[in-house]
Amino acid sequence: MTTEDLGGNTIDTATNHKVRDFVKDHGGHTVITRVLIANNGIAAVKEIRSVRQWAYATFGDERAIEFVVMATPEDLKVNAEYIRMADQYVEVPGGTNNNNYANVELIVDVAERTGAHAVWAGWGHASENPLLPESLRASKSKIVFIGPPGSAMRSLGDKISSTIVAQHAQVPTMPWSGDGITETFLNDQGHLEVPDNAYQEATTHNMEEGLKQAQRIGFPVMIKASEGGGGKGIRMVAKEADFASSFYQVLAEVPGSPVFIMKLAGESRHLEVQVLADQYGNAISLFGRDCSVQRRPQKIIEEAPVSIATPDTFELMEKAAVRLAKLVGYVSAGTVEYLYTPADDKFFFLELNPRLQ
């Protein structure tokens, strides 16, 4: 941990409070008693409920941590539950999320104006935008981002970067447009990052480049947007004649996203490992799940514990996930996804999501 990990409301500057005493007694450094939720709906409700339950069990006061929420005119009109639960709300512009919950400048401004010590973005919206933690850290109040640092998001939250990092860490990967690229460097915090030239080499910049990669890898292939997810920005292509139309569909679904090509893993299972990491370089595997039952690339059933992989193989998957988290200085909860082929008991890195799935 470095001084950059310290929030603005340190033990030395925080006012006397039961939370400050708790942090001091447990060897902590930053006191958080006011949190801005940069999200809405069920995500905000779950955050408030969870923290209040913990606060009541710990301090005997469920309101020991105060919550500020952002509310659009649309959310206010329906009298959304999360707004009623919060200690304070700040009205923000309506419309698409780039006007509100995904607007980094707005989030930082609201956090500063409301005196928030930390920001929780949950999932979706700005939660995976590395500019958010970096902008908060650079703010006048040194506001804490509850989640991974921007450098870790770039290294593991991005599908292309994370696969290059996985190859550097000698974690098995499927044949793809970045085969053999392992170039990385250590940033100022001593964590692994992927240089731009290596990233660009693994990216397919147009349809013609993509087709050449698909021919090299061999059909069937997957065309994937690095910033896609939830079934968007992904197409399976079985033959060359269908490649062009599928490539442009991916571009249209996730505009501006880098695109890469990967071999289709036939008859494979989708297995996940959940990890938890802190600012002190510690990381652990929590558990794993089999998320193979899907419809339109969306998970329907998640089974736990994983039973399809042998215990020894799944342990290797857990160790690889922890190794990746430590290499990039990951902080908070994350989910490492793998493709597993039962026929030969092999696994391949797929991606990491900066949240618990």
XYZ file of C-alpha atoms in Angstrom:
357
model
C 0.000 0.000 0.000
C 1.194 3.550 -0.832
C 0.170 7.002 0.381
C -1.971 7.260 -2.752
C -4.244 4.608 -1.241
C -5.082 6.913 1.670
C -8.385 8.759 1.483
C -8.746 12.396 2.463
C -10.629 11.659 5.700
C -7.742 10.006 7.545
C -7.573 8.933 11.179
C -5.735 12.162 11.964
C -8.233 14.487 10.275
C -11.556 12.717 10.941
C -13.877 14.023 13.643
C -14.520 11.889 16.715
C -16.963 9.169 15.755
C -17.629 5.538 16.585
C -16.543 4.602 13.079
C -13.255 6.471 13.534
C -12.618 4.547 16.751
C -13.379 1.286 14.945
C -10.955 2.078 12.111
C -8.222 3.133 14.538
C -8.652 0.030 16.712
C -8.319 -2.197 13.643
C -5.198 -0.496 12.265
C -6.980 1.251 9.409
C -6.074 4.547 7.801
C -9.203 6.143 6.275
C -12.537 6.842 7.969
C -15.645 6.527 5.786
C -18.908 7.732 7.306
C -20.520 9.278 4.217
C -20.861 7.395 0.945
C -22.165 8.595 -2.416
C -23.917 5.867 -4.405
C -23.333 6.486 -8.121
C -26.083 4.097 -9.155
C -29.810 3.591 -8.779
C -32.467 0.904 -8.510
C -31.800 -2.457 -6.896
C -28.015 -1.897 -6.840
C -28.417 1.130 -4.565
C -31.021 -0.636 -2.423
C -28.750 -3.641 -1.861
C -25.789 -1.445 -0.922
C -27.759 0.562 1.619
C -29.378 -2.515 3.158
C -26.122 -4.439 3.420
C -24.102 -1.652 5.013
C -26.889 -0.713 7.417
C -27.189 -4.317 8.521
C -23.437 -4.422 9.156
C -23.486 -1.030 10.903
C -26.262 -2.138 13.247
C -24.433 -5.366 14.104
C -21.136 -3.520 14.615
C -22.125 -0.207 16.199
C -25.724 -0.718 17.281
C -26.604 2.108 14.897
C -27.694 1.327 11.351
C -27.132 4.969 10.352
C -23.494 5.104 11.448
C -22.717 5.318 7.707
C -24.690 7.969 5.817
C -25.733 7.517 2.204
C -26.116 10.168 -0.476
C -27.763 9.085 -3.720
C -28.111 10.559 -7.178
C -31.678 10.845 -8.439
C -32.866 11.608 -11.959
C -36.283 13.182 -12.629
C -37.428 9.749 -13.784
C -36.388 8.122 -10.483
C -38.013 10.918 -8.484
C -41.243 10.634 -10.464
C -41.693 6.969 -9.504
C -40.610 7.644 -5.903
C -37.863 5.008 -6.201
C -37.182 2.987 -3.057
C -33.464 3.754 -2.947
C -34.222 7.498 -2.766
C -36.559 6.970 0.179
C -33.931 4.866 1.948
C -31.084 7.373 1.542
C -30.073 10.060 4.031
C -29.810 12.627 1.251
C -30.441 12.779 -2.471
C -29.062 15.072 -5.154
C -31.099 15.610 -8.303
C -29.118 15.020 -11.498
C -30.048 15.300 -15.188
C -32.267 12.614 -16.670
C -32.014 10.743 -19.933
C -29.295 8.252 -20.855
C -26.711 7.294 -18.239
C -23.962 9.417 -19.791
C -25.943 12.349 -18.338
C -25.967 10.943 -14.808
C -24.787 7.608 -13.368
C -22.060 7.107 -15.995
C -20.914 10.750 -16.024
C -17.565 10.744 -14.208
C -17.267 14.534 -13.929
C -20.765 14.788 -12.472
C -20.133 12.000 -9.959
C -16.922 13.636 -8.708
C -18.666 17.009 -8.475
C -21.606 15.606 -6.492
C -19.221 13.719 -4.180
C -17.233 16.882 -3.498
C -20.310 19.050 -2.920
C -21.952 16.600 -0.535
C -18.818 15.889 1.494
C -18.706 12.198 0.626
C -15.677 10.290 1.865
C -16.172 7.491 -0.668
C -18.093 6.579 -3.818
C -19.723 3.226 -4.503
C -20.653 2.676 -8.148
C -21.924 -0.903 -7.885
C -22.216 -2.505 -11.305
C -22.923 -1.092 -14.738
C -22.840 2.656 -15.491
C -19.404 4.061 -14.455
C -18.373 1.144 -12.237
C -15.849 -0.206 -14.753
C -14.560 3.128 -16.043
C -10.963 3.613 -14.806
C -11.388 7.382 -15.054
C -13.737 7.299 -12.054
C -11.285 5.983 -9.403
C -8.493 8.086 -10.908
C -10.585 11.271 -10.888
C -11.764 10.662 -7.337
C -8.199 10.070 -6.140
C -7.105 13.309 -7.822
C -9.989 15.301 -6.303
C -9.414 17.979 -3.693
C -10.861 15.755 -0.962
C -9.051 12.576 -2.119
C -12.323 10.678 -2.217
C -12.060 6.886 -1.958
C -13.419 4.693 -4.743
C -14.893 1.515 -3.285
C -13.523 -0.881 -5.874
C -10.361 -1.623 -7.857
C -7.877 1.109 -8.868
C -7.943 2.431 -12.415
C -4.701 0.651 -13.335
C -6.160 -2.722 -12.341
C -9.338 -1.988 -14.308
C -7.280 -1.312 -17.401
C -5.186 -4.432 -16.935
C -7.885 -6.936 -15.982
C -11.235 -5.224 -16.516
C -10.547 -4.968 -20.241
C -10.872 -8.250 -22.147
C -7.848 -7.675 -24.383
C -5.506 -6.433 -21.637
C -6.578 -9.147 -19.229
C -5.842 -11.892 -21.749
C -2.363 -10.465 -22.376
C -1.776 -10.343 -18.594
C -3.011 -13.948 -18.355
C -0.508 -15.004 -21.018
C 2.241 -13.161 -19.138
C 1.252 -15.097 -16.012
C 1.286 -18.352 -18.019
C -2.430 -18.938 -17.557
C -3.787 -20.977 -20.498
C -5.745 -19.013 -23.121
C -7.707 -19.977 -26.235
C -6.114 -19.204 -29.620
C -6.921 -15.555 -30.388
C -5.752 -12.447 -32.227
C -3.226 -11.733 -29.451
C -1.512 -15.118 -29.434
C 1.960 -14.992 -27.913
C 1.776 -11.340 -26.769
C 3.077 -11.179 -23.204
C 4.619 -7.684 -23.055
C 3.826 -5.844 -19.816
C 5.470 -3.249 -17.575
C 5.416 -2.258 -13.914
C 3.690 1.026 -13.100
C 4.724 3.437 -10.338
C 2.914 1.295 -7.756
C 4.792 -1.827 -8.872
C 1.754 -3.374 -10.557
C 1.496 -4.928 -13.989
C 0.063 -2.978 -16.929
C -0.130 -3.625 -20.668
C 1.654 -1.106 -22.948
C -0.363 0.442 -25.755
C 1.704 -1.137 -28.530
C 0.996 -4.643 -27.191
C -2.706 -3.802 -26.803
C -2.928 -2.524 -30.371
C -1.140 -5.600 -31.705
C -3.812 -7.853 -30.179
C -6.669 -5.697 -31.484
C -8.299 -6.125 -34.892
C -8.770 -2.581 -36.218
C -10.992 -3.384 -39.195
C -12.898 -6.205 -40.833
C -10.024 -7.166 -43.131
C -7.614 -7.589 -40.201
C -10.239 -9.582 -38.336
C -10.803 -11.919 -41.251
C -7.070 -12.620 -41.573
C -6.922 -13.489 -37.879
C -9.983 -15.735 -38.182
C -8.383 -17.569 -41.117
C -5.185 -18.039 -39.109
C -7.020 -19.275 -36.003
C -9.471 -21.407 -37.944
C -13.259 -21.310 -37.993
C -15.499 -21.372 -36.011
C -14.472 -18.206 -34.165
C -15.918 -15.604 -31.816
C -15.860 -11.903 -32.668
C -15.824 -9.998 -29.382
C -15.943 -6.347 -28.359
C -13.494 -5.732 -25.523
C -16.013 -3.429 -23.823
C -19.011 -5.663 -24.515
C -20.922 -7.806 -22.059
C -24.344 -9.098 -21.176
C -24.759 -10.631 -24.630
C -23.830 -7.447 -26.500
C -20.795 -7.208 -28.744
C -20.287 -10.912 -29.346
C -20.921 -13.088 -32.402
C -20.122 -16.689 -33.302
C -19.032 -17.173 -36.909
C -18.938 -20.675 -38.361
C -17.809 -19.860 -41.896
C -15.891 -17.173 -43.729
C -18.886 -15.953 -45.760
C -20.632 -14.750 -42.568
C -17.643 -12.961 -41.066
C -18.084 -9.447 -42.488
C -21.727 -8.989 -41.482
C -21.063 -10.346 -37.978
C -18.036 -8.091 -37.519
C -20.043 -4.968 -38.353
C -22.861 -6.074 -36.043
C -20.387 -6.235 -33.155
C -19.100 -2.750 -33.993
C -22.651 -1.390 -34.077
C -23.625 -2.932 -30.733
C -20.653 -1.488 -28.818
C -19.576 1.663 -30.700
C -15.945 2.642 -30.254
C -14.943 -0.575 -28.523
C -11.752 -2.401 -29.570
C -12.507 -5.789 -31.139
C -10.622 -9.078 -31.031
C -11.036 -12.562 -32.463
C -10.971 -15.770 -30.429
C -11.350 -19.458 -31.258
C -14.741 -20.931 -30.400
C -14.466 -23.427 -27.548
C -16.878 -26.157 -28.545
C -18.505 -28.355 -25.879
C -16.986 -26.332 -23.062
C -18.296 -25.231 -19.673
C -18.294 -21.704 -18.279
C -16.681 -21.793 -14.821
C -15.988 -18.830 -12.554
C -13.768 -18.115 -9.572
C -14.626 -15.281 -7.178
C -11.679 -13.407 -5.659
C -11.323 -10.806 -2.925
C -8.244 -8.567 -2.640
C -7.139 -5.696 -0.388
C -4.785 -2.713 -0.575
C -2.020 -4.607 1.210
C -1.386 -7.121 -1.576
C -3.490 -9.928 -0.132
C -5.862 -11.893 -2.363
C -7.958 -14.998 -1.789
C -10.345 -17.197 -3.727
C -13.815 -17.235 -2.169
C -15.513 -19.991 -4.143
C -16.459 -20.990 -7.673
C -19.538 -21.516 -9.783
C -20.597 -23.320 -12.933
C -22.460 -20.804 -15.105
C -22.806 -22.927 -18.234
C -26.603 -22.832 -18.473
C -27.120 -19.726 -20.596
C -29.510 -18.270 -23.128
C -28.434 -15.553 -25.557
C -25.037 -15.298 -23.726
C -26.888 -14.500 -20.478
C -26.595 -16.791 -17.458
C -29.778 -18.486 -16.326
C -28.600 -20.957 -13.680
C -25.425 -20.791 -11.586
C -24.387 -23.977 -9.774
C -22.107 -24.156 -6.745
C -19.831 -25.725 -5.854
C -18.232 -26.604 -9.194
C -18.496 -30.355 -9.758
C -17.590 -30.820 -13.440
C -13.865 -30.053 -12.989
C -11.600 -32.291 -10.950
C -10.605 -30.832 -7.540
C -6.958 -30.559 -8.603
C -7.833 -28.687 -11.795
C -10.201 -26.310 -10.054
C -7.520 -25.567 -7.469
C -5.212 -24.583 -10.332
C -7.956 -22.259 -11.614
C -8.276 -20.651 -8.179
C -4.511 -20.195 -7.855
C -4.347 -18.625 -11.327
C -7.154 -16.194 -10.423
C -5.389 -15.128 -7.216
C -2.087 -14.776 -9.083
C -3.681 -12.479 -11.659
C -5.288 -10.311 -8.963
C -1.976 -9.867 -7.152
C -0.008 -9.113 -10.323
C -2.103 -6.050 -11.180
C -2.688 -4.816 -7.623
C -6.377 -5.647 -7.717
C -8.536 -4.350 -4.844
C -12.110 -5.350 -3.920
C -14.209 -8.208 -5.271
C -13.769 -9.713 -8.715
C -14.814 -12.646 -10.863
C -12.380 -14.553 -13.079
C -14.101 -16.459 -15.874
C -12.771 -19.590 -17.548
C -13.774 -21.951 -20.308
C -13.362 -25.570 -19.246
C -13.323 -28.593 -21.564
C -14.344 -31.737 -19.639
C -13.105 -34.069 -22.380
C -9.450 -33.242 -21.695
C -9.759 -31.572 -18.248
C -8.270 -28.296 -19.504
C -9.202 -24.701 -18.728
C -8.656 -21.415 -20.556
C -8.804 -17.846 -19.279
C -11.797 -15.911 -20.592
C -11.966 -12.573 -18.739
C -12.152 -10.845 -15.365
C -15.090 -8.730 -14.225
C -14.452 -6.142 -11.494
C -17.364 -7.320 -9.343
C -18.911 -10.471 -7.946
C -21.028 -12.038 -10.684
